[in-house]
Short mmCIF file of C-alpha atoms and ligand atoms in Angstrom, two decimals:
data_model
loop_
_atom_site.label_atom_id
_atom_site.label_comp_id
_atom_site.label_asym_id
_atom_site.label_seq_id
_atom_site.Cartn_x
_atom_site.Cartn_y
_atom_site.Cartn_z
CA MET A 16 32.49 197.28 85.25
CA LYS A 17 33.68 200.51 83.65
CA LYS A 18 37.38 201.00 83.11
CA LEU A 19 38.54 203.06 86.07
CA ASN A 20 40.83 205.34 84.08
CA LYS A 21 37.98 206.48 81.88
CA ILE A 22 35.86 207.77 84.72
CA GLY A 23 33.67 210.83 84.31
CA PHE A 24 30.92 212.03 86.65
CA PRO A 25 27.91 209.62 86.62
CA SER A 26 25.06 211.31 84.73
CA LYS A 27 22.42 209.07 86.27
CA GLY A 28 22.34 207.29 89.55
CA ARG A 29 22.48 203.52 89.42
CA SER A 30 20.53 200.99 91.34
CA SER A 31 21.59 200.00 94.84
CA GLU A 32 22.29 196.49 93.53
CA GLN A 33 24.67 197.71 90.80
CA VAL A 34 26.51 200.02 93.16
CA LEU A 35 27.00 197.37 95.79
CA ASN A 36 27.98 194.78 93.19
CA ASP A 37 30.73 197.04 92.00
CA LEU A 38 31.96 197.62 95.52
CA ASN A 39 31.95 193.92 96.34
CA PHE A 40 33.75 193.19 93.18
CA LEU A 41 36.44 195.73 94.03
CA LYS A 42 36.78 194.36 97.53
CA ASN A 43 37.69 190.96 96.16
CA SER A 44 41.14 192.23 95.16
CA ASP A 45 41.89 193.42 98.72
CA VAL A 46 43.87 191.57 101.31
CA ASN A 47 41.80 188.86 102.97
CA TRP A 48 42.46 189.85 106.59
CA LYS A 49 39.91 187.51 108.08
CA SER A 50 42.09 184.59 106.98
CA GLY A 51 44.81 185.68 109.43
CA LYS A 52 47.40 185.69 106.64
CA SER A 53 48.00 189.41 106.90
CA PHE A 54 49.62 191.23 109.80
CA GLY A 55 48.76 194.86 110.76
CA TYR A 56 46.42 197.46 109.30
CA VAL A 57 43.26 195.58 110.37
CA TYR A 58 42.29 194.71 113.92
CA TYR A 59 39.32 192.35 113.94
CA PRO A 60 37.75 191.36 117.26
CA GLY A 61 35.77 188.43 115.89
CA GLU A 62 32.19 188.13 114.56
CA GLU A 63 30.33 188.59 117.85
CA TYR A 64 31.98 191.79 118.98
CA ALA A 65 32.19 193.20 115.46
CA LYS A 66 28.43 192.97 115.12
CA THR A 67 27.80 195.27 118.07
CA ILE A 68 30.53 197.68 117.09
CA ASN A 69 29.27 197.93 113.52
CA GLU A 70 25.76 198.53 114.71
CA ALA A 71 26.93 201.28 117.02
CA TYR A 72 28.72 202.92 114.08
CA ASN A 73 25.61 202.74 111.95
CA LEU A 74 23.42 204.16 114.66
CA PHE A 75 25.50 207.36 114.69
CA PHE A 76 26.41 207.23 111.02
CA HIS A 77 24.97 210.70 110.20
CA ASP A 78 25.67 212.45 113.45
CA ASN A 79 28.25 215.23 113.89
CA ALA A 80 30.31 215.68 117.05
CA LEU A 81 31.38 219.17 115.92
CA ASN A 82 28.48 220.64 117.83
CA PRO A 83 28.18 218.99 121.25
CA GLN A 84 25.10 221.07 122.03
CA LEU A 85 23.13 219.45 119.19
CA PHE A 86 24.49 215.98 120.08
CA PRO A 87 24.69 215.62 123.77
CA SER A 88 24.82 211.85 123.18
CA LEU A 89 28.17 212.16 121.34
CA ARG A 90 29.44 214.66 123.84
CA LYS A 91 28.83 212.08 126.59
CA LEU A 92 30.20 209.14 124.56
CA GLU A 93 33.41 210.98 123.76
CA ALA A 94 33.93 212.21 127.28
CA GLU A 95 33.35 208.65 128.59
CA VAL A 96 35.81 207.10 126.11
CA VAL A 97 38.47 209.66 127.18
CA ALA A 98 37.67 208.95 130.88
CA MET A 99 37.80 205.15 130.45
CA VAL A 100 41.17 205.33 128.65
CA ASN A 101 42.47 207.81 131.25
CA HIS A 102 41.51 205.31 133.88
CA LEU A 103 43.61 202.62 132.12
CA PHE A 104 46.54 205.05 132.25
CA ASN A 105 46.33 205.91 135.93
CA ALA A 106 45.49 209.51 135.17
CA PRO A 107 45.18 212.03 137.97
CA ALA A 108 41.73 213.50 138.73
CA ASN A 109 42.29 216.64 136.68
CA ALA A 110 43.28 214.70 133.51
CA SER A 111 41.47 215.33 130.26
CA GLY A 112 41.63 214.57 126.59
CA CYS A 113 39.80 214.31 123.29
CA MET A 114 38.92 211.72 120.74
CA THR A 115 40.63 212.11 117.44
CA SER A 116 40.59 210.49 113.98
CA GLY A 117 43.66 208.40 114.60
CA GLY A 118 47.10 208.14 116.12
CA THR A 119 48.51 210.65 113.68
CA GLU A 120 45.96 213.31 114.69
CA SER A 121 46.60 212.63 118.36
CA ILE A 122 50.33 213.12 117.86
CA LEU A 123 49.89 216.24 115.71
CA LEU A 124 47.73 217.72 118.46
CA ALA A 125 50.30 216.90 121.16
CA LEU A 126 52.88 218.84 119.06
CA LYS A 127 50.50 221.80 118.49
CA THR A 128 49.69 221.92 122.20
CA ALA A 129 53.42 221.85 123.07
CA ARG A 130 54.14 224.67 120.62
CA ASP A 131 51.34 226.93 121.87
CA TYR A 132 51.97 226.14 125.53
CA SER A 133 55.62 227.12 125.14
CA LYS A 134 54.64 230.42 123.47
CA THR A 135 52.98 231.49 126.66
CA THR A 136 55.62 230.07 129.07
CA ARG A 137 58.62 231.14 127.01
CA PRO A 138 57.59 234.13 124.81
CA PHE A 139 61.14 234.97 123.71
CA MET A 140 61.95 231.53 122.39
CA ASP A 141 63.18 230.90 118.83
CA VAL A 142 61.80 228.04 116.74
CA PRO A 143 60.53 225.51 119.28
CA GLU A 144 62.21 222.12 119.21
CA VAL A 145 60.90 218.63 119.91
CA ILE A 146 63.31 215.76 120.53
CA VAL A 147 62.31 212.49 118.86
CA PRO A 148 64.05 209.11 119.21
CA ALA A 149 64.75 207.61 115.76
CA SER A 150 62.39 204.74 116.47
CA ALA A 151 59.35 207.09 117.05
CA HIS A 152 56.54 207.16 114.51
CA PRO A 153 56.94 209.40 111.47
CA ALA A 154 53.80 211.31 112.57
CA PHE A 155 56.13 213.34 114.88
CA LEU A 156 58.10 214.50 111.90
CA LYS A 157 55.00 215.14 109.88
CA GLY A 158 53.57 217.26 112.68
CA ALA A 159 56.80 219.20 113.33
CA ASN A 160 56.85 219.90 109.62
CA TYR A 161 53.19 221.02 109.56
CA PHE A 162 53.47 223.27 112.65
CA GLY A 163 56.88 224.84 112.18
CA LEU A 164 58.59 223.01 114.99
CA LYS A 165 62.11 221.73 114.63
CA ALA A 166 62.29 217.94 115.08
CA VAL A 167 65.60 216.81 116.50
CA VAL A 168 65.90 213.10 115.72
CA VAL A 169 68.22 211.30 118.12
CA PRO A 170 69.67 207.88 117.30
CA THR A 171 68.56 205.05 119.55
CA ILE A 172 70.75 202.88 121.80
CA ASP A 173 69.95 199.16 121.71
CA LEU A 174 66.91 200.22 119.61
CA VAL A 175 65.29 202.32 122.40
CA ALA A 176 65.48 206.03 123.22
CA ASP A 177 68.95 207.09 124.34
CA VAL A 178 68.28 209.27 127.37
CA SER A 179 71.76 210.66 127.75
CA LYS A 180 71.90 211.70 124.10
CA ILE A 181 68.48 213.26 124.45
CA LYS A 182 69.66 215.16 127.50
CA GLU A 183 72.58 216.53 125.47
CA LYS A 184 70.18 217.87 122.84
CA ILE A 185 67.96 219.78 125.21
CA ASN A 186 68.42 223.55 124.94
CA ASN A 187 66.36 226.66 125.67
CA ASN A 188 64.15 226.00 122.64
CA THR A 189 63.24 222.44 123.60
CA VAL A 190 59.54 222.25 124.39
CA MET A 191 58.89 218.49 124.42
CA ILE A 192 60.56 215.10 124.40
CA VAL A 193 58.95 211.92 123.09
CA GLY A 194 58.94 208.27 124.16
CA SER A 195 57.15 205.29 122.71
CA ALA A 196 55.43 202.47 124.65
CA PRO A 197 56.24 200.58 122.56
CA SER A 198 57.80 201.74 119.27
CA PHE A 199 56.20 200.34 116.17
CA PRO A 200 59.26 198.88 114.36
CA HIS A 201 60.58 196.59 117.14
CA GLY A 202 57.88 196.58 119.82
CA LEU A 203 60.30 197.95 122.44
CA ILE A 204 59.31 200.31 125.31
CA ASP A 205 61.52 203.33 125.68
CA PRO A 206 62.87 204.09 129.19
CA ILE A 207 59.83 206.28 130.00
CA GLU A 208 60.71 206.67 133.72
CA GLU A 209 64.09 208.15 132.93
CA LEU A 210 62.55 210.41 130.25
CA SER A 211 59.98 211.47 132.84
CA ASN A 212 62.70 212.41 135.31
CA LEU A 213 64.54 214.31 132.59
CA ALA A 214 61.40 216.19 131.58
CA LEU A 215 60.79 217.18 135.23
CA GLU A 216 64.38 218.22 135.70
CA LYS A 217 64.35 220.41 132.58
CA ASN A 218 60.77 221.59 133.00
CA ILE A 219 59.68 220.46 129.58
CA LEU A 220 56.72 218.35 128.30
CA LEU A 221 56.91 214.60 127.70
CA HIS A 222 54.60 212.86 125.25
CA VAL A 223 54.29 209.05 125.47
CA ASP A 224 53.18 207.45 122.20
CA CYS A 225 51.03 204.52 123.32
CA CYS A 226 49.13 204.47 120.02
CA ILE A 227 49.79 200.75 119.45
CA GLY A 228 50.43 199.67 122.99
CA GLY A 229 47.48 201.40 124.59
CA PHE A 230 45.09 198.47 124.63
CA MET A 231 47.77 195.81 125.18
CA LEU A 232 50.24 196.95 127.86
CA PRO A 233 47.71 197.93 130.61
CA PHE A 234 46.03 194.55 130.28
CA MET A 235 49.38 192.70 130.12
CA ASN A 236 50.15 194.39 133.44
CA LYS A 237 46.93 192.96 134.86
CA LEU A 238 47.81 189.52 133.51
CA GLY A 239 51.05 189.59 135.40
CA TRP A 240 53.64 190.69 132.80
CA ASP A 241 56.55 192.51 134.31
CA LEU A 242 56.51 195.78 132.35
CA PRO A 243 58.20 199.05 133.13
CA CYS A 244 55.93 202.00 134.01
CA PHE A 245 54.87 204.12 131.02
CA ASP A 246 51.78 206.05 132.11
CA PHE A 247 50.61 209.06 134.18
CA LYS A 248 51.97 207.46 137.32
CA LEU A 249 55.22 208.98 136.18
CA LYS A 250 54.90 212.67 137.07
CA GLY A 251 56.79 213.94 134.06
CA VAL A 252 54.40 212.42 131.53
CA THR A 253 52.22 215.26 130.26
CA SER A 254 50.36 213.67 127.31
CA ILE A 255 49.69 210.21 125.93
CA SER A 256 48.27 209.04 122.60
CA VAL A 257 46.26 205.82 122.51
CA ASP A 258 44.59 204.35 119.41
CA VAL A 259 41.21 202.70 120.03
CA HIS A 260 41.16 201.61 116.40
CA LYS A 261 44.15 199.30 116.86
CA TYR A 262 44.09 196.79 119.82
CA GLY A 263 40.96 198.51 121.12
CA TYR A 264 39.26 196.79 118.14
CA ALA A 265 37.06 199.84 117.39
CA ALA A 266 36.17 201.14 113.92
CA LYS A 267 38.82 203.14 112.13
CA GLY A 268 38.86 206.84 112.99
CA ALA A 269 39.25 206.42 116.76
CA SER A 270 42.18 207.47 118.90
CA VAL A 271 42.50 209.55 122.07
CA ILE A 272 44.95 212.24 123.10
CA LEU A 273 45.18 212.43 126.89
CA TYR A 274 46.54 215.32 128.96
CA ARG A 275 47.65 215.33 132.54
CA ASN A 276 45.46 218.36 133.21
CA ARG A 277 42.73 220.44 131.63
CA SER A 278 44.72 223.62 131.35
CA LEU A 279 47.22 221.95 129.03
CA ARG A 280 44.42 220.64 126.79
CA LYS A 281 43.17 224.17 126.22
CA PHE A 282 46.26 224.93 124.14
CA GLN A 283 44.93 222.37 121.72
CA PHE A 284 41.69 224.14 120.92
CA SER A 285 41.11 226.38 117.94
CA ILE A 286 38.85 229.43 118.33
CA TYR A 287 37.76 232.13 115.89
CA THR A 288 35.31 234.56 117.34
CA LYS A 289 35.00 237.07 114.48
CA TRP A 290 33.55 234.90 111.75
CA SER A 291 30.31 236.06 110.07
CA GLY A 292 29.18 232.46 110.38
CA GLY A 293 29.20 232.81 114.14
CA VAL A 294 31.66 232.08 116.92
CA TYR A 295 33.62 229.02 115.79
CA GLY A 296 35.39 226.73 118.19
CA SER A 297 36.76 223.18 117.65
CA THR A 298 38.71 220.97 120.01
CA THR A 299 40.62 218.90 117.54
CA MET A 300 41.86 219.17 113.91
CA LEU A 301 38.54 218.13 112.36
CA GLY A 302 35.60 220.39 111.80
CA THR A 303 32.79 218.00 111.08
CA LYS A 304 33.55 215.05 113.31
CA PRO A 305 32.00 211.64 112.55
CA GLY A 306 29.68 210.37 115.24
CA GLY A 307 30.00 206.77 114.02
CA SER A 308 33.59 206.29 115.06
CA ILE A 309 32.98 207.81 118.48
CA ALA A 310 29.95 205.54 119.11
CA ALA A 311 31.86 202.51 117.77
CA ALA A 312 34.81 203.15 120.10
CA TRP A 313 32.47 203.49 123.06
CA ALA A 314 30.69 200.27 122.00
CA ALA A 315 33.92 198.38 121.60
CA ILE A 316 35.20 199.25 125.06
CA ASN A 317 31.82 198.57 126.60
CA THR A 318 31.05 195.33 124.81
CA ILE A 319 34.55 193.85 125.20
CA GLY A 320 35.21 195.17 128.72
CA GLU A 321 38.24 194.40 130.84
CA ASN A 322 37.48 190.71 130.96
CA GLY A 323 37.15 190.54 127.18
CA TYR A 324 40.39 192.53 126.55
CA LEU A 325 42.24 190.31 128.98
CA LYS A 326 41.21 187.27 126.90
CA LEU A 327 42.08 188.88 123.58
CA VAL A 328 45.42 190.02 124.90
CA GLN A 329 46.20 186.59 126.37
CA LYS A 330 45.35 184.92 123.03
CA THR A 331 47.49 187.43 121.16
CA MET A 332 50.42 186.95 123.49
CA ASP A 333 50.14 183.13 123.36
CA SER A 334 50.50 183.32 119.59
CA THR A 335 53.28 185.89 119.86
CA ASN A 336 55.27 183.69 122.34
CA LEU A 337 54.80 180.67 120.06
CA LEU A 338 56.08 182.67 117.07
CA LEU A 339 59.13 183.91 119.07
CA GLU A 340 59.90 180.40 120.23
CA LYS A 341 59.70 179.00 116.67
CA ILE A 342 61.75 181.81 115.15
CA ASN A 343 64.50 181.18 117.68
CA GLU A 344 64.62 177.55 116.55
CA ILE A 345 65.34 178.57 112.94
CA PRO A 346 69.11 178.98 112.58
CA GLU A 347 68.80 181.52 109.72
CA LEU A 348 66.53 183.86 111.68
CA SER A 349 66.45 185.92 114.85
CA THR A 350 64.24 188.59 116.33
CA ILE A 351 65.49 192.17 116.34
CA GLY A 352 65.49 192.99 120.01
CA SER A 353 63.24 191.21 122.45
CA PRO A 354 59.71 192.66 121.91
CA SER A 355 57.63 193.75 124.89
CA MET A 356 54.35 192.94 123.20
CA SER A 357 52.91 191.52 120.00
CA LEU A 358 55.10 193.40 117.46
CA VAL A 359 57.75 191.04 116.21
CA ALA A 360 60.72 192.12 114.06
CA ILE A 361 62.66 189.34 112.37
CA GLN A 362 66.12 189.57 110.78
CA SER A 363 68.61 187.27 109.17
CA LYS A 364 72.37 187.26 109.23
CA SER A 365 72.69 184.60 106.51
CA ILE A 366 69.96 185.20 103.91
CA ASP A 367 68.34 188.24 102.24
CA ILE A 368 65.33 188.87 104.49
CA HIS A 369 63.55 190.92 101.85
CA GLU A 370 63.82 188.10 99.38
CA LEU A 371 62.42 185.80 102.07
CA ALA A 372 59.56 188.34 102.43
CA ASP A 373 58.90 188.19 98.66
CA ASN A 374 58.56 184.42 98.80
CA MET A 375 56.21 184.64 101.78
CA ASN A 376 54.07 187.15 99.79
CA ILE A 377 53.84 184.62 97.02
CA LYS A 378 52.53 182.14 99.58
CA GLY A 379 49.78 184.69 100.39
CA TRP A 380 51.22 186.23 103.59
CA SER A 381 51.47 189.99 104.00
CA PHE A 382 53.36 192.12 106.57
CA ASP A 383 55.58 195.14 106.70
CA ARG A 384 59.28 195.50 105.80
CA LEU A 385 61.89 197.11 108.07
CA GLN A 386 65.11 198.84 107.18
CA HIS A 387 68.20 199.92 109.19
CA PRO A 388 68.47 197.05 109.95
CA SER A 389 66.59 195.02 107.35
CA GLY A 390 63.78 192.88 108.63
CA ILE A 391 60.20 191.88 108.42
CA HIS A 392 57.57 193.07 110.80
CA LEU A 393 54.56 191.14 112.22
CA THR A 394 51.76 192.82 114.10
CA ILE A 395 50.08 189.87 115.86
CA SER A 396 46.48 190.33 116.91
CA GLN A 397 43.68 188.11 118.07
CA VAL A 398 42.91 186.73 114.51
CA HIS A 399 46.32 185.04 114.56
CA SER A 400 45.55 181.80 116.29
CA VAL A 401 48.33 179.33 117.14
CA GLU A 402 47.26 177.25 114.07
CA ILE A 403 47.96 180.31 111.85
CA ILE A 404 51.33 180.85 113.44
CA GLU A 405 52.23 177.19 112.81
CA ALA A 406 51.20 177.57 109.13
CA PHE A 407 53.25 180.73 108.97
CA ILE A 408 56.36 178.98 110.32
CA LYS A 409 55.88 176.16 107.83
CA ASP A 410 55.82 178.57 104.91
CA LEU A 411 58.72 180.50 106.41
CA LYS A 412 60.86 177.35 106.35
CA TRP A 413 59.80 176.72 102.73
CA SER A 414 60.73 180.30 101.81
CA ILE A 415 64.13 180.02 103.49
CA SER A 416 64.93 176.96 101.37
CA LYS A 417 63.78 178.84 98.30
CA VAL A 418 66.04 181.80 99.04
CA LYS A 419 68.95 179.52 99.79
CA SER A 420 68.66 177.47 96.63
CA PHE A 421 70.15 179.08 93.55
CA SER A 422 67.62 181.62 92.35
CA VAL A 423 67.48 183.85 89.33
CA SER A 424 65.94 186.67 91.26
CA LYS A 425 68.84 186.64 93.66
CA LYS A 426 71.30 187.08 90.85
CA MET A 427 69.14 189.76 89.26
CA HIS A 428 68.91 191.56 92.53
CA ARG A 429 72.66 191.52 93.11
CA PHE A 430 73.19 192.60 89.52
CA GLN A 431 70.76 195.50 89.72
CA VAL A 432 72.07 196.76 93.07
CA SER A 433 75.67 196.66 91.91
CA THR A 434 74.76 198.34 88.64
CA LEU A 435 72.88 201.00 90.48
CA LYS A 436 75.74 201.59 92.85
CA LEU A 437 78.05 202.02 89.94
CA VAL A 438 75.63 204.38 88.08
CA SER A 439 74.98 206.52 91.13
CA LYS A 440 78.72 206.93 91.58
CA LEU A 441 79.17 208.04 88.01
CA LEU A 442 76.31 210.45 87.85
CA PRO A 443 76.30 213.84 89.70
CA GLU A 444 74.02 213.82 92.73
CA GLY A 445 70.37 214.44 91.91
CA SER A 446 70.63 213.67 88.27
CA ILE A 447 69.45 210.11 88.08
CA SER A 448 66.07 210.83 86.64
CA LYS A 449 66.27 207.84 84.31
CA ILE A 450 66.56 205.52 87.23
CA GLN A 451 63.67 207.31 88.82
CA LYS A 452 61.54 206.66 85.81
CA ARG A 453 62.32 202.99 86.16
CA PHE A 454 61.16 203.17 89.75
CA ALA A 455 57.91 204.86 88.72
CA SER A 456 57.14 201.82 86.62
CA ILE A 457 57.96 199.26 89.34
CA ASP A 458 54.90 197.31 90.40
CA PRO A 459 53.90 198.83 93.74
CA SER A 460 52.47 195.52 94.95
CA PRO A 461 54.77 193.98 97.53
CA LYS A 462 55.25 190.76 95.45
CA ARG A 463 58.85 191.57 94.51
CA SER A 464 60.22 194.27 96.75
CA ALA A 465 63.60 192.79 97.58
CA VAL A 466 65.01 194.39 94.46
CA MET A 467 63.44 197.75 95.35
CA TYR A 468 64.72 197.68 98.91
CA GLY A 469 68.19 196.76 97.67
CA MET A 470 68.14 199.68 95.33
CA LEU A 471 66.71 202.14 97.82
CA GLY A 472 69.62 201.42 100.15
CA VAL A 473 72.18 202.90 97.74
CA LEU A 474 70.35 206.02 96.64
CA PRO A 475 70.99 209.48 98.15
CA ASP A 476 68.13 210.79 100.35
CA LYS A 477 67.16 213.58 98.00
CA ASP A 478 66.48 211.13 95.18
CA LEU A 479 64.71 208.71 97.53
CA ASP A 480 62.30 211.44 98.63
CA ARG A 481 61.46 212.22 95.01
CA ILE A 482 61.04 208.53 94.10
CA VAL A 483 58.66 207.93 97.02
CA LYS A 484 56.73 211.09 96.18
CA ASN A 485 56.29 209.92 92.57
CA LEU A 486 55.17 206.52 93.80
CA LEU A 487 52.57 208.09 96.12
CA ASP A 488 51.35 210.28 93.27
CA LYS A 489 50.92 207.18 91.09
CA LEU A 490 49.26 205.11 93.79
CA ASN A 491 46.80 207.93 94.47
CA SER A 492 45.44 208.41 90.98
CA LEU A 493 43.65 206.29 88.41
CA ASP A 494 46.75 205.43 86.43
CA ASP A 495 47.09 201.88 85.32
C1 PLP B 15 49.84 203.43 114.34
C2 PLP B 15 50.79 204.26 115.12
C3 PLP B 15 50.76 205.64 115.04
C4 PLP B 15 49.85 206.41 114.08
O1 PLP B 15 48.52 206.06 114.16
P1 PLP B 15 47.56 206.18 112.91
O2 PLP B 15 46.25 205.70 113.52
O3 PLP B 15 48.07 205.22 111.86
O4 PLP B 15 47.44 207.55 112.44
C5 PLP B 15 51.59 206.33 115.89
N1 PLP B 15 52.43 205.74 116.71
C6 PLP B 15 52.52 204.36 116.77
C7 PLP B 15 53.49 203.75 117.69
C8 PLP B 15 51.72 203.63 115.96
O5 PLP B 15 51.79 202.23 116.02
#
């Protein structure tokens, strides 16, 4: 295979075999998610379902939902996906929505809708504001930034939205408040009912982010879990985001944004009637809109069905409960909060949890890291059988003993953090470019991130931003 950093444009096409060989070769270095040793990022429903969902994607591979008049099939499929998910969320008859490319787009659209709705209801308003609990997904901050809204981030109380603090922050410019069901970091459901009452009292919009919970919580309810209400049954909830490409087990590129009524959804649409290319209208952020992900989402919901999802959810929760039980038996570890579904955050009061994570990575496990407080984060899904959880616990115990035994990396870590603390005190703020250069050369693979997390914790925000930007730049280019 050619060296990637010497890439020019191919002068001649190569055979199908050569092209696919290269792709398969590259794929070998990726995380092996079918093994169950990685958590999050991939949601695999198993061979049988996947076959149907893949085929559905391929059937609509070339088709474009941008023009529903040319593709009445996609128009129907999208409308049905929206209606089916609305049904799960106890939507009123006048509810509506759209399919989007993912949770981020759904959230961006909720923000855009809130901004434009408020322009008509409150034309004399300053910069519109959206109030976001600190545990909410970064997509809300991304969207506020894109669309010129002010995001007011409010600290959580016991890791969930603090309704009284949110109430204090509401002013004449507030257009929307946000709750998560559940939040990604700790799997906890915000007090949506109280937020709903607050939104009604103040006559503002309330978005519920059900991106990750959308295909878990409604089925857990049906299985008899005692969950608080989080959907359209609460009159103050005006929009909900639900990812079909997470626990819906659809192909990537499938989420829905739901609205309580059709008139609210209209604020989401983009129209330009003067273009020489004709009258242009699009419902979501995309222009060309892939038919494959719409068909695959429709196929996933129809081939799995309520009975299938109930089984997948039960399996996922059996594994989650086993994990929680085992974690609580390990004296060095505890969960952060008591998760409502299959997102488990683990912390330690006695050992460095990020060093524990590094050792687990060496054993082939992969998962996310948490900060404030430090932890590791497991997104359990149906690939994680109880056998896998048992293997995970076994390696976790091994890793704890590794971290507890005298280790060079521990000393190194302490040394580097304390050196950095000293250096950042001595240097004027923002002038630690040498340290930044060192960061740029740090291996971005998660194998040894305890040192990085330790260092990140002592840097000023401004420098952190720049370091992460440089890292993104490096990760998204052909550099070695
Ligand atoms: C995944 C997720 C999102 C963002 O969805 P993407 O599909 O990654 O764009 C938003 N909110 C929550 C709670 C999520 O888990």
